[in-house]
């Protein structure tokens, strides 16, 4: 729902500042800059890992500093996302982008923006306003001095957009959500094979699916997704750029989290660990910053372009998050009036669509005219008069309060658990929030907004005639939580963590993930009574696979001649998906082969576009009844592994296949690819079902597509002992030493310090910058 996301290129724009007491004498003094938007001076102390520590005299100025440094380190990343969400791509990139702009504008908020802003507590609003001003201050700097522009702008011949606070409320980031799941199920139901859906997305908690009354599943198709099928932005080799020589001379889940009470740790203090699982291969999804001001002291990873810190700690408590599961989107099928396609059936009559005609500016072409339609449920994504049919999406993001732009700041400003519960009222996204404080308490709360439906569970598309409309919204107070759990620890890994006895009819979703990662975390934490920081780090990098253990139990006792070598290797394996492991490589190759064979055996050809592969835990469940296919897959998998890795099994390694490569998202443009060389991270262990999550990307190769790129382990109360990693580094600029300085540590699992106290920060400092307001206030 919230999708908003540059190394300082020299010190020429900044002024001389006497070093803070205690800072290493080797630091080169920087220059002083007068910056509009500040109320008091701020100082930015950058440490050797590229983390900016912002020292301000007001909270709003501290968030100004965060906006400034994220724009310094990640300007193109946040500006590109902002331009896309505002529907302003075609004005600089041309007509091919106009339809994408129309889609973005379709999902702009239709309600009262001033009322939305009035709903936000003024201290939070002031801080987000400061963040926006900080981004704009950096943009103003690069406008005045184009040599500071990130290279992308000079290649593409564009300039960044200025931000406005209202933009954060307006853009609601329309996405597929679970609409594709709903359509798949309807299409399977039309074939009489709704049972097959379990192979790709088993319901957790389990519930019987039925076709909603009034829906004809035979009429449902992928065309009902309409503009949600537009695909990626059309950048490519033909994208017009400036001359490359001139440019050079100008110089995208899942997650794990746990808390352990002090009575079960080696230090007697709580420990909180978190490693959010996001895409790996493009822009880094986290930027680390430290914000200090009277009444504020917070450090951790933030989402570039979103004010505040998402995972980290204040001086009072540590906090982390994983995805909880709430079904927040529904697809409604609308019957159009046979004589007037601008009307649709609703509540026993006919309603007229609300229409908005937008003129989208297009570079070197006339404006693109788009008609945006809205039903009572939400944006109309498909309008097909020829079939007298339209589809609309109801989403939490389009509801009043559905913007998450203020939630992180509210959490960062909270002083305790009670203050956090007030902050949760501004947090629409489904999240397991983890907490541990200096008083020794630890807690978990599921948070997010949950639609109240007249009827139905949101599992298939529903008729838009009024019978299935949403009638309200619940918040976190309708969801479970736990304060100081008796067992002394709590963990979440996207599994079904609804409490025992929670009524199925009150489940906010049925899409919880397989519990493999959670089961392994629980296995470890339940045995450790003196858990340490090192133990948390080791657990974050744990590669033991419960799925592999299950598969080992299914190995044939009398394998065929072709399968004997594979059975011998896998039966003596420790079931760890380690990078150097030959058996891990063989297991992954065999599992893919088994998957393909089980799809052929179980899925009719007419349904294979809908069920191209089986979820691995389900694969093992159904394969238990097909020992013949297991044996065949072992034999063919051995042969395939030899083709991929060579004839000598002694030289096979999983990390020779399972590679991590980070490229610029616009690397399809040759000039971008040349200016931003790919970062070859190397091979990796793990897979999608190990605690050290490293799942496969799209496509037939074995490349890592996502996992934990930001990791933190927090020693609650002794903050300077906390650790972190942030792949590939703090900056996106290829000229920065912090573009890839976290690659080596991440590859080896070597966590880096997270200095927090003034003394620790000063000891690690490498540069300091002072920003002065236009009018100094004494």
XYZ file of C-alpha atoms in Angstrom:
778
model
C 0.000 0.000 0.000
C 2.772 2.355 0.830
C 5.260 2.197 -2.026
C 7.105 5.689 -1.847
C 10.750 5.364 -1.974
C 22.601 10.561 -3.113
C 25.980 10.250 -1.629
C 26.968 13.902 -1.220
C 29.042 14.622 -4.333
C 31.708 16.732 -2.738
C 31.518 19.401 -0.072
C 31.429 22.480 -2.250
C 27.864 23.333 -1.281
C 28.459 23.123 2.465
C 30.359 25.317 4.937
C 33.082 25.084 7.555
C 31.984 23.700 10.893
C 34.048 23.107 14.018
C 34.044 19.384 14.801
C 31.817 18.051 17.570
C 33.790 17.233 20.698
C 35.137 13.687 20.486
C 34.979 13.318 16.726
C 38.133 11.882 15.190
C 40.596 14.607 14.218
C 41.092 13.068 10.750
C 37.700 14.313 9.608
C 37.892 16.983 6.949
C 35.765 19.987 7.919
C 32.935 20.635 5.503
C 31.434 23.928 4.369
C 28.277 25.648 5.554
C 25.048 25.810 3.554
C 22.020 28.040 4.014
C 18.935 25.896 3.443
C 15.288 27.024 3.232
C 12.757 25.088 5.315
C 14.776 24.676 8.517
C 13.886 26.392 11.764
C 17.226 25.720 13.515
C 20.676 24.525 12.386
C 21.168 20.778 12.029
C 24.316 18.700 11.837
C 24.743 15.507 9.845
C 27.502 13.208 11.075
C 28.201 10.447 8.547
C 29.867 7.337 9.917
C 32.208 4.943 8.153
C 29.287 2.797 6.968
C 27.632 5.771 5.286
C 24.912 6.096 7.929
C 23.905 9.725 8.570
C 23.344 10.715 12.201
C 21.168 13.832 12.192
C 21.383 16.162 15.188
C 18.597 18.722 15.360
C 16.988 21.018 17.894
C 13.401 20.230 16.856
C 11.735 17.003 15.788
C 10.506 18.507 12.539
C 14.056 19.571 11.687
C 15.322 16.060 12.410
C 12.882 14.670 9.838
C 13.921 17.486 7.494
C 17.408 16.047 7.844
C 16.151 12.565 7.003
C 14.471 13.852 3.850
C 17.650 15.684 2.893
C 19.977 12.709 3.356
C 17.736 10.196 1.622
C 17.592 12.581 -1.342
C 21.369 12.990 -1.109
C 21.894 9.216 -1.245
C 18.864 7.958 -3.210
C 17.391 10.902 -5.166
C 16.619 9.108 -8.416
C 15.121 6.147 -6.553
C 12.634 8.251 -4.605
C 11.963 10.712 -7.434
C 11.307 7.929 -9.947
C 8.771 6.303 -7.606
C 7.188 9.685 -6.851
C 6.862 10.622 -10.525
C 5.366 7.219 -11.324
C 2.781 7.464 -8.547
C 1.846 11.005 -9.456
C 1.210 9.917 -13.062
C 3.826 12.224 -14.543
C 6.034 9.931 -16.583
C 4.781 10.774 -20.094
C 5.623 14.456 -19.716
C 9.329 13.607 -19.709
C 9.518 10.152 -21.326
C 6.882 10.311 -24.062
C 3.621 8.815 -25.267
C 4.444 5.181 -24.421
C 4.106 6.085 -20.727
C 0.731 7.849 -20.936
C -1.384 4.773 -20.206
C 0.730 4.108 -17.102
C 0.123 7.692 -15.972
C -3.611 7.209 -16.440
C -3.489 4.078 -14.299
C -1.599 5.910 -11.558
C -4.123 8.743 -11.560
C -6.999 6.264 -11.442
C -5.759 5.329 -7.981
C -5.411 8.863 -6.666
C -7.531 9.525 -3.607
C -10.993 10.864 -4.421
C -11.918 12.134 -0.975
C -11.241 15.323 0.953
C -7.473 15.801 1.166
C -7.768 18.499 3.804
C -9.853 16.196 5.979
C -7.202 13.504 5.594
C -4.510 15.899 6.756
C -6.677 17.192 9.601
C -6.968 13.621 10.883
C -3.198 13.424 11.463
C -1.907 14.675 14.856
C -0.117 17.986 14.369
C 3.296 16.810 15.716
C 3.269 13.978 13.169
C 2.134 16.275 10.375
C 4.874 18.784 11.186
C 7.536 16.068 10.985
C 6.297 14.712 7.634
C 6.130 18.280 6.348
C 9.758 18.630 7.456
C 10.703 15.440 5.598
C 9.156 16.752 2.371
C 10.952 20.082 2.831
C 14.259 18.244 3.303
C 13.812 16.382 0.005
C 12.982 19.646 -1.742
C 16.012 21.338 -0.187
C 18.316 18.771 -1.741
C 16.491 19.077 -5.064
C 17.039 22.838 -4.913
C 20.768 22.223 -4.389
C 21.096 20.037 -7.456
C 19.059 22.538 -9.475
C 21.531 25.271 -8.517
C 24.551 23.063 -9.137
C 23.875 20.453 -11.856
C 27.233 18.785 -11.154
C 25.529 17.382 -8.042
C 22.829 15.670 -10.124
C 22.773 11.888 -9.948
C 23.938 10.448 -13.239
C 20.503 9.193 -14.306
C 19.209 12.727 -14.773
C 22.051 13.674 -17.062
C 21.642 10.492 -19.077
C 17.877 10.851 -19.460
C 17.843 14.631 -19.779
C 15.267 15.177 -17.024
C 15.119 16.899 -13.655
C 13.561 15.754 -10.368
C 10.083 16.788 -9.307
C 9.485 18.983 -6.274
C 7.374 17.244 -3.611
C 4.229 18.473 -1.887
C 2.738 17.193 1.355
C -0.639 16.696 -0.319
C 0.977 14.312 -2.820
C 1.585 11.812 -0.012
C -2.149 11.693 0.703
C -3.212 11.790 -2.937
C -1.213 8.871 -4.372
C -2.563 5.539 -3.144
C -0.442 3.196 -5.269
C -2.860 0.915 -7.085
C -1.529 -2.636 -7.320
C -2.718 -6.120 -8.148
C -2.870 -7.158 -4.485
C -4.659 -10.511 -4.419
C -6.896 -9.787 -7.413
C -4.980 -12.272 -9.562
C -5.669 -14.972 -6.944
C -9.393 -14.190 -7.109
C -9.430 -14.425 -10.902
C -7.445 -17.662 -10.946
C -9.903 -19.281 -8.548
C -12.892 -18.186 -10.597
C -11.346 -19.583 -13.773
C -10.598 -22.877 -12.022
C -14.177 -22.956 -10.721
C -15.427 -22.552 -14.296
C -13.495 -25.728 -15.155
C -14.963 -27.514 -12.149
C -11.450 -27.740 -10.653
C -11.419 -25.223 -7.822
C -9.770 -27.985 -5.806
C -6.570 -27.429 -7.787
C -6.091 -24.010 -6.252
C -4.698 -25.663 -3.157
C -1.653 -26.689 -5.180
C -0.571 -23.088 -5.749
C -2.129 -21.221 -2.801
C -3.422 -23.433 0.006
C -5.732 -21.550 2.318
C -4.354 -20.905 5.773
C -6.442 -21.215 7.845
C -8.232 -23.862 5.802
C -11.758 -23.076 4.684
C -14.085 -24.449 2.019
C -14.323 -22.222 -1.043
C -17.581 -21.711 -2.886
C -18.536 -19.606 -5.879
C -20.255 -16.420 -4.682
C -23.966 -16.316 -5.387
C -24.625 -14.407 -8.599
C -21.135 -14.831 -10.077
C -20.781 -16.680 -13.367
C -17.179 -17.925 -13.166
C -17.211 -18.864 -16.846
C -17.307 -15.148 -17.670
C -14.267 -14.326 -15.559
C -10.940 -13.972 -17.342
C -7.615 -12.217 -16.938
C -9.094 -9.408 -19.049
C -11.037 -8.457 -15.915
C -7.774 -7.151 -14.453
C -7.875 -4.393 -17.039
C -5.243 -1.723 -16.470
C -3.612 -3.824 -13.760
C -2.142 -5.866 -16.627
C -0.220 -2.973 -18.142
C 3.084 -4.515 -17.145
C 6.409 -2.772 -16.542
C 7.210 0.726 -17.687
C 8.402 0.653 -21.310
C 12.016 1.631 -20.833
C 14.452 -0.065 -23.158
C 17.298 0.355 -25.636
C 15.183 2.792 -27.626
C 14.674 5.188 -24.728
C 16.114 8.509 -25.814
C 19.164 9.584 -23.820
C 21.808 12.235 -24.085
C 25.159 11.505 -25.687
C 26.983 8.961 -23.541
C 30.376 10.677 -23.771
C 28.798 13.958 -22.679
C 27.163 12.179 -19.783
C 30.389 10.557 -18.649
C 32.385 13.734 -18.835
C 29.747 15.525 -16.777
C 30.430 13.086 -14.093
C 10.701 -3.961 -6.495
C 6.858 -11.035 0.844
C 7.913 -12.312 3.802
C 10.099 -11.499 6.804
C 11.343 -12.863 10.117
C 11.202 -11.171 13.516
C 11.488 -12.287 17.090
C 11.771 -10.859 20.565
C 13.333 -12.655 23.515
C 12.648 -11.580 27.083
C 15.546 -10.633 29.348
C 14.945 -13.660 31.557
C 15.919 -15.860 28.590
C 18.956 -13.885 27.352
C 22.607 -13.966 28.335
C 22.587 -10.260 29.212
C 19.329 -10.114 31.141
C 18.063 -7.560 28.603
C 15.549 -8.212 25.821
C 16.809 -8.864 22.295
C 14.858 -7.992 19.158
C 15.839 -9.280 15.723
C 14.270 -8.489 12.358
C 15.147 -9.178 8.722
C 12.469 -7.969 6.305
C 12.303 -9.992 3.096
C 12.030 -7.844 0.010
C 13.214 -7.941 -3.576
C 16.958 -8.254 -4.177
C 18.410 -7.208 -7.489
C 17.495 -3.540 -7.934
C 17.513 -0.472 -5.703
C 18.090 -1.302 -2.054
C 14.741 -1.192 -0.220
C 16.113 0.333 2.993
C 18.132 3.436 3.841
C 19.535 3.667 7.369
C 19.449 6.947 9.307
C 19.648 8.192 12.901
C 17.441 11.112 13.951
C 17.998 12.999 17.201
C 16.271 16.032 18.721
C 14.851 16.846 22.154
C 12.307 14.069 22.776
C 13.427 12.056 19.742
C 16.257 9.555 19.298
C 15.620 6.851 16.678
C 17.837 4.817 14.341
C 17.205 2.087 11.808
C 16.102 1.260 8.296
C 13.556 3.396 6.509
C 11.841 2.962 3.158
C 13.313 5.591 0.818
C 10.615 8.171 0.150
C 8.613 7.364 3.300
C 9.217 9.555 6.331
C 10.464 7.778 9.418
C 12.195 4.564 10.459
C 10.477 1.218 9.789
C 12.768 -1.134 11.735
C 15.140 -0.070 14.473
C 15.041 1.407 17.944
C 14.515 4.596 19.891
C 16.191 5.359 23.206
C 13.175 3.698 24.898
C 12.288 0.646 22.802
C 13.233 -1.508 19.826
C 10.764 -2.336 17.082
C 10.510 -4.629 14.083
C 7.890 -5.820 11.654
C 6.854 -8.672 9.387
C 3.909 -8.944 7.036
C 0.674 -9.923 8.735
C -2.105 -11.036 6.400
C -5.269 -9.036 5.811
C -7.268 -9.355 2.595
C -7.445 -5.661 1.675
C -8.660 -5.834 -1.958
C -11.785 -7.244 -3.608
C -12.669 -7.419 -7.303
C -16.281 -6.520 -8.151
C -17.938 -7.533 -11.425
C -20.368 -4.895 -12.665
C -23.243 -5.395 -15.130
C -23.493 -2.465 -17.534
C -26.826 -1.104 -18.710
C -27.507 -2.514 -22.195
C -28.320 0.941 -23.583
C -25.984 3.107 -21.521
C -22.543 1.717 -20.629
C -21.977 4.620 -18.239
C -24.475 3.024 -15.834
C -24.132 -0.174 -13.832
C -26.513 -2.315 -11.803
C -26.493 -1.638 -8.050
C -29.000 -2.009 -5.199
C -31.879 -2.984 -7.465
C -31.401 -0.060 -9.854
C -28.840 1.598 -12.089
C -26.093 3.917 -10.938
C -24.003 6.190 -13.104
C -20.221 5.959 -12.899
C -18.429 8.950 -11.534
C -16.215 10.081 -14.384
C -13.094 12.160 -14.466
C -11.552 13.221 -17.763
C -7.829 13.903 -17.416
C -5.459 15.495 -19.911
C -2.016 13.962 -19.384
C 0.920 16.014 -20.706
C 3.071 14.087 -23.180
C 6.577 15.008 -24.277
C 6.704 16.001 -27.963
C 3.045 15.080 -28.512
C -0.470 16.339 -27.798
C -1.912 15.567 -24.345
C -3.260 12.068 -23.767
C -6.953 12.112 -22.885
C -8.110 9.454 -20.439
C -11.523 8.792 -18.919
C -11.304 7.533 -15.339
C -14.372 5.824 -13.928
C -15.371 5.022 -10.365
C -18.152 2.832 -9.009
C -19.366 2.884 -5.431
C -16.785 0.176 -4.709
C -13.770 1.980 -6.149
C -11.726 2.534 -9.310
C -12.969 0.828 -12.468
C -10.035 -1.124 -13.906
C -11.869 -2.662 -16.883
C -14.782 -1.187 -18.859
C -16.055 -3.404 -21.703
C -19.347 -2.177 -23.229
C -19.207 -4.897 -25.877
C -19.692 -7.475 -23.117
C -21.867 -5.203 -20.939
C -19.261 -5.758 -18.240
C -16.888 -3.789 -16.058
C -14.759 -4.558 -13.027
C -13.884 -2.342 -10.071
C -11.538 -2.736 -7.136
C -12.304 -1.980 -3.538
C -9.069 -1.465 -1.619
C -8.158 -0.317 1.843
C -5.707 2.106 0.273
C -8.527 4.091 -1.335
C -10.473 4.481 1.907
C -10.308 7.498 4.242
C -7.180 7.112 6.343
C -5.784 4.572 3.867
C -2.544 6.474 3.284
C 0.336 5.096 5.306
C 2.463 8.197 4.799
C 2.274 9.214 8.467
C 2.425 5.887 10.268
C 6.184 5.513 10.663
C 6.638 9.009 12.059
C 3.849 8.395 14.575
C 5.603 5.198 15.670
C 8.973 6.974 15.922
C 7.507 9.740 18.109
C 5.901 7.301 20.557
C 7.547 6.970 23.959
C 6.071 3.667 25.144
C 3.602 0.872 24.345
C 0.595 3.048 25.127
C 1.854 5.713 22.726
C 2.411 3.099 20.058
C -1.179 1.924 20.318
C -2.251 5.441 19.423
C 0.188 5.450 16.510
C -1.237 2.172 15.205
C -4.471 4.021 14.359
C -2.557 5.654 11.483
C -1.145 2.369 10.159
C -3.279 0.729 7.425
C -0.780 -1.870 6.153
C -1.036 -5.429 7.557
C 1.912 -5.880 9.906
C 3.112 -7.949 12.835
C 4.612 -5.239 15.045
C 7.331 -6.450 17.427
C 8.362 -4.453 20.487
C 10.866 -4.677 23.359
C 11.661 -1.889 25.830
C 14.241 -0.846 28.397
C 11.889 -1.834 31.227
C 12.150 -5.453 30.127
C 8.778 -5.767 28.417
C 8.233 -7.258 24.990
C 5.088 -7.477 22.928
C 3.478 -8.222 19.591
C 0.455 -6.659 17.957
C -1.105 -7.370 14.577
C -1.950 -4.013 13.011
C -3.625 -2.817 9.836
C -7.050 -1.939 8.466
C -9.550 -4.713 7.835
C -12.633 -4.233 5.623
C -16.064 -5.247 6.881
C -17.923 -7.031 4.088
C -21.669 -7.489 3.874
C -20.932 -11.090 2.939
C -18.192 -13.238 1.471
C -14.549 -13.871 2.323
C -12.843 -12.054 -0.542
C -11.516 -15.255 -2.098
C -13.196 -14.934 -5.523
C -14.561 -11.991 -7.522
C -18.041 -10.963 -6.426
C -21.024 -9.326 -8.112
C -20.995 -5.539 -7.833
C -24.750 -5.266 -7.411
C -24.492 -4.246 -3.746
C -24.785 -7.607 -2.001
C -21.031 -7.858 -1.321
C -20.148 -4.210 -0.733
C -17.912 -3.079 2.091
C -19.750 -1.414 4.958
C -16.935 -0.273 7.236
C -13.359 -0.640 8.373
C -11.793 -2.182 11.476
C -8.341 -1.311 12.793
C -5.795 -3.101 14.981
C -8.193 -3.267 17.922
C -10.017 -6.110 16.143
C -6.757 -8.047 15.726
C -4.727 -10.194 18.126
C -1.705 -9.212 20.164
C 0.263 -10.317 23.208
C 2.152 -8.432 25.924
C 4.977 -10.209 27.801
C 4.127 -13.717 26.519
C 4.572 -16.370 29.184
C 7.028 -18.459 27.170
C 9.476 -15.533 27.146
C 9.782 -15.145 23.389
C 7.656 -14.427 20.380
C 8.349 -14.868 16.661
C 6.595 -14.237 13.386
C 7.584 -15.422 9.926
C 4.371 -14.764 7.975
C 2.813 -17.960 9.305
C -0.749 -18.170 10.589
C -0.224 -16.639 14.024
C -3.858 -16.180 14.899
C -4.244 -17.424 18.487
C -5.532 -20.959 19.108
C -9.309 -20.917 19.081
C -9.534 -17.772 16.947
C -12.771 -18.257 14.956
C -12.142 -19.037 11.290
C -15.006 -16.741 10.318
C -13.053 -13.873 11.917
C -9.824 -14.548 10.054
C -8.714 -11.363 8.285
C -7.154 -13.423 5.470
C -6.536 -16.969 4.283
C -3.168 -16.339 2.689
C -0.778 -16.957 5.592
C 2.477 -18.604 4.514
C 3.744 -22.094 5.166
C 5.182 -22.237 8.707
C 8.551 -23.748 7.724
C 10.602 -20.691 8.701
C 8.621 -20.115 11.876
C 8.925 -23.759 12.915
C 12.703 -23.581 12.650
C 12.854 -20.298 14.591
C 10.605 -21.781 17.284
C 12.718 -24.946 17.434
C 15.781 -22.857 18.244
C 14.300 -20.208 20.548
C 12.362 -22.718 22.653
C 15.649 -24.462 23.560
C 17.780 -21.400 24.307
C 17.533 -20.056 27.837
C 20.570 -17.758 27.520
C 19.989 -16.362 24.054
C 22.654 -13.924 22.892
C 23.167 -11.354 20.161
C 25.391 -13.911 18.407
C 22.587 -16.470 18.634
C 20.184 -14.102 16.895
C 22.723 -13.410 14.164
C 23.268 -17.142 13.689
C 19.518 -17.749 13.521
C 19.059 -15.062 10.889
C 21.591 -16.966 8.776
C 20.263 -20.453 9.553
C 19.928 -22.645 6.451
C 18.426 -25.847 7.827
C 15.392 -26.770 5.726
C 12.437 -28.572 7.270
C 11.197 -29.195 3.727
C 14.460 -30.915 2.875
C 14.069 -33.082 5.973
C 10.596 -34.062 4.768
C 11.948 -34.899 1.326
C 14.704 -37.047 2.811
C 12.027 -39.104 4.556
C 10.443 -39.713 1.136
C 13.588 -41.033 -0.556
C 13.028 -44.509 -2.011
C 14.494 -47.417 -0.053
C 15.109 -49.318 -3.286
C 15.894 -46.678 -5.876
C 16.214 -47.407 -9.559
C 19.781 -47.613 -10.924
C 19.521 -44.068 -12.262
C 18.406 -42.679 -8.883
C 20.914 -44.502 -6.657
C 23.610 -41.841 -6.724
C 21.116 -39.068 -5.912
C 19.617 -41.071 -3.038
C 23.058 -41.794 -1.635
C 24.038 -38.113 -1.664
C 20.761 -36.802 -0.249
C 20.338 -39.459 2.431
C 23.612 -38.527 4.146
C 23.026 -34.755 3.799
C 22.427 -32.532 6.854
C 19.450 -30.820 5.117
C 21.140 -27.429 5.213
C 20.833 -25.260 2.103
C 24.423 -24.089 2.420
C 26.173 -22.353 -0.452
C 29.083 -24.829 -0.781
C 26.779 -27.873 -0.488
C 26.570 -30.284 -3.419
C 23.558 -32.004 -1.880
C 21.717 -28.695 -1.530
C 22.250 -28.019 -5.234
C 21.026 -31.501 -6.131
C 17.980 -31.154 -3.858
C 16.930 -27.888 -5.491
C 17.370 -29.329 -9.008
C 15.448 -32.494 -8.129
C 12.654 -30.525 -6.500
C 12.199 -28.433 -9.655
C 12.093 -31.592 -11.761
C 9.577 -33.189 -9.387
C 7.441 -30.074 -9.544
C 7.227 -30.205 -13.326
C 6.304 -33.888 -13.277
C 3.628 -33.453 -10.630
C 2.068 -30.589 -12.566
C 1.861 -32.852 -15.625
C 0.357 -35.640 -13.515
C -2.185 -33.591 -11.559
C -3.107 -30.516 -13.563
C -5.131 -30.789 -16.780
C -3.451 -29.121 -19.732
C -6.259 -26.547 -19.881
C -5.356 -25.361 -16.371
C -1.563 -25.294 -16.595
C -1.421 -21.601 -17.389
C -3.186 -21.097 -14.041
C -1.162 -23.707 -12.128
C 2.309 -23.643 -13.734
C 3.995 -24.852 -10.537
C 3.064 -26.264 -7.155
C 3.931 -24.620 -3.845
C 6.839 -26.735 -2.461
C 5.133 -27.815 0.805
C 2.095 -28.879 -1.215
C 4.391 -30.580 -3.707
C 5.785 -32.818 -0.993
C 2.287 -33.570 0.273
C 0.985 -34.745 -3.098
C 4.260 -36.420 -4.125
C 4.050 -38.755 -1.132
C 1.557 -40.813 -3.136
C 3.752 -40.937 -6.266
C 7.010 -42.707 -5.397
C 7.480 -43.457 -9.086
C 7.710 -39.747 -9.887
C 10.089 -39.172 -6.983
C 12.411 -41.860 -8.302
C 12.246 -40.493 -11.848
C 12.941 -36.957 -10.603
C 15.958 -38.126 -8.635
C 17.436 -39.828 -11.691
C 16.790 -36.945 -14.063
C 17.789 -34.392 -11.429
C 21.194 -36.068 -11.095
C 21.728 -35.821 -14.838
C 20.557 -32.208 -14.909
C 22.851 -31.257 -12.008
C 25.779 -32.702 -13.967
C 24.836 -30.559 -16.964
C 24.606 -27.438 -14.821
C 27.580 -27.978 -12.521
C 29.896 -30.417 -14.258
C 30.407 -34.190 -14.302
C 32.194 -34.399 -10.934
C 29.689 -34.240 -8.034
C 32.546 -33.326 -5.681
C 32.647 -29.926 -7.351
C 28.928 -29.188 -7.200
C 27.894 -26.175 -5.122
C 24.479 -24.590 -4.587
C 25.988 -21.097 -4.645
C 27.412 -21.735 -8.107
C 23.799 -21.639 -9.323
C 22.191 -19.445 -6.718
C 23.769 -16.105 -7.589
C 23.019 -12.560 -6.444
C 23.363 -9.766 -8.990
C 22.228 -6.182 -8.450
C 21.534 -3.993 -11.460
C 19.983 -0.589 -11.991
C 16.211 -0.958 -12.611
C 16.663 0.903 -15.913
C 19.671 -1.120 -17.029
C 17.784 -1.992 -20.219
C 18.916 1.466 -21.316
C 22.514 1.000 -22.527
C 23.763 4.328 -21.167
C 22.358 3.538 -17.721
C 23.914 0.084 -17.781
C 27.276 1.607 -18.710
C 27.181 4.253 -15.983
C 25.911 1.873 -13.270
C 27.921 -1.354 -13.524
C 26.144 -4.383 -12.147
C 27.131 -5.390 -8.622
C 28.106 -9.058 -8.693
C 27.414 -10.070 -5.113
C 28.259 -13.730 -5.697
C 26.678 -17.006 -4.683
C 24.334 -17.537 -1.762
C 22.941 -20.330 0.324
C 19.360 -20.541 1.521
C 16.089 -20.706 -0.366
C 12.521 -19.530 0.133
C 11.868 -21.875 3.071
C 14.983 -21.402 5.197
C 15.232 -18.764 7.920
C 18.007 -17.224 5.820
C 15.521 -16.557 3.046
C 16.915 -16.337 -0.484
C 14.104 -17.186 -2.864
C 14.395 -17.610 -6.614
C 13.567 -14.842 -9.033
C 11.245 -15.104 -12.000
C 12.465 -17.050 -14.979
C 14.179 -20.355 -15.624
C 17.538 -19.570 -14.034
C 18.535 -19.975 -10.384
C 19.266 -16.354 -9.542
C 18.211 -14.941 -6.157
C 15.107 -12.785 -6.517
C 14.590 -11.692 -2.940
C 15.216 -12.212 0.728
C 16.696 -10.351 3.668
C 18.719 -7.400 2.400
C 18.364 -5.368 5.624
C 19.002 -7.158 8.928
C 19.148 -5.899 12.492
C 19.735 -7.423 15.914
C 19.020 -5.015 18.765
C 20.432 -5.262 22.285
C 17.654 -3.433 24.097
C 19.138 -0.924 26.510
C 22.785 -1.407 25.565
C 22.136 0.111 22.172
C 25.718 0.388 20.936
C 25.987 -3.411 20.905
C 23.263 -3.613 18.242
C 24.153 -4.823 14.751
C 22.877 -4.430 11.200
C 23.452 -5.082 7.493
C 22.052 -3.171 4.523
C 22.676 -4.624 1.052
C 24.323 -3.327 -1.081
C 25.000 -0.029 0.729
C 23.615 3.353 1.638
C 24.066 5.119 -1.706
C 22.918 4.431 -5.248
C 25.677 6.565 -6.781
C 28.448 4.565 -8.532
C 30.940 7.252 -7.455
C 30.189 6.693 -3.785
C 32.230 4.356 -1.574
C 28.909 3.378 0.020
C 27.238 2.004 -3.097
C 28.476 -1.535 -2.447
C 30.456 -1.540 0.791
C 27.912 -3.850 2.489
C 28.198 -6.546 -0.189
C 31.122 -8.393 1.393
C 29.713 -8.382 4.941
C 26.273 -9.422 3.677
C 27.726 -12.300 1.684
C 29.543 -13.674 4.731
C 26.858 -12.819 7.281
C 29.225 -10.459 9.096
C 26.968 -7.992 10.875
C 28.141 -4.390 11.142
C 28.025 -2.046 14.151
C 25.063 0.262 14.665
C 26.516 3.101 16.777
C 23.894 5.056 18.693
C 25.333 6.905 21.674
C 26.978 10.252 20.977
C 30.390 8.885 21.907
C 30.043 5.833 19.663
C 28.830 7.905 16.736
C 31.649 10.428 17.142
C 34.233 7.636 17.275
C 32.939 6.207 13.973
C 32.419 9.550 12.202
C 34.062 10.274 8.857
C 32.427 13.578 7.884
C 30.206 16.281 9.282
C 27.865 18.692 7.547
C 26.042 21.699 8.939
C 22.839 22.994 7.392
C 21.825 26.494 8.426
C 18.322 27.972 8.109
C 17.848 30.980 5.870
C 17.212 33.044 8.993
C 19.042 31.864 12.062
C 16.854 31.799 15.183
C 18.740 32.240 18.421
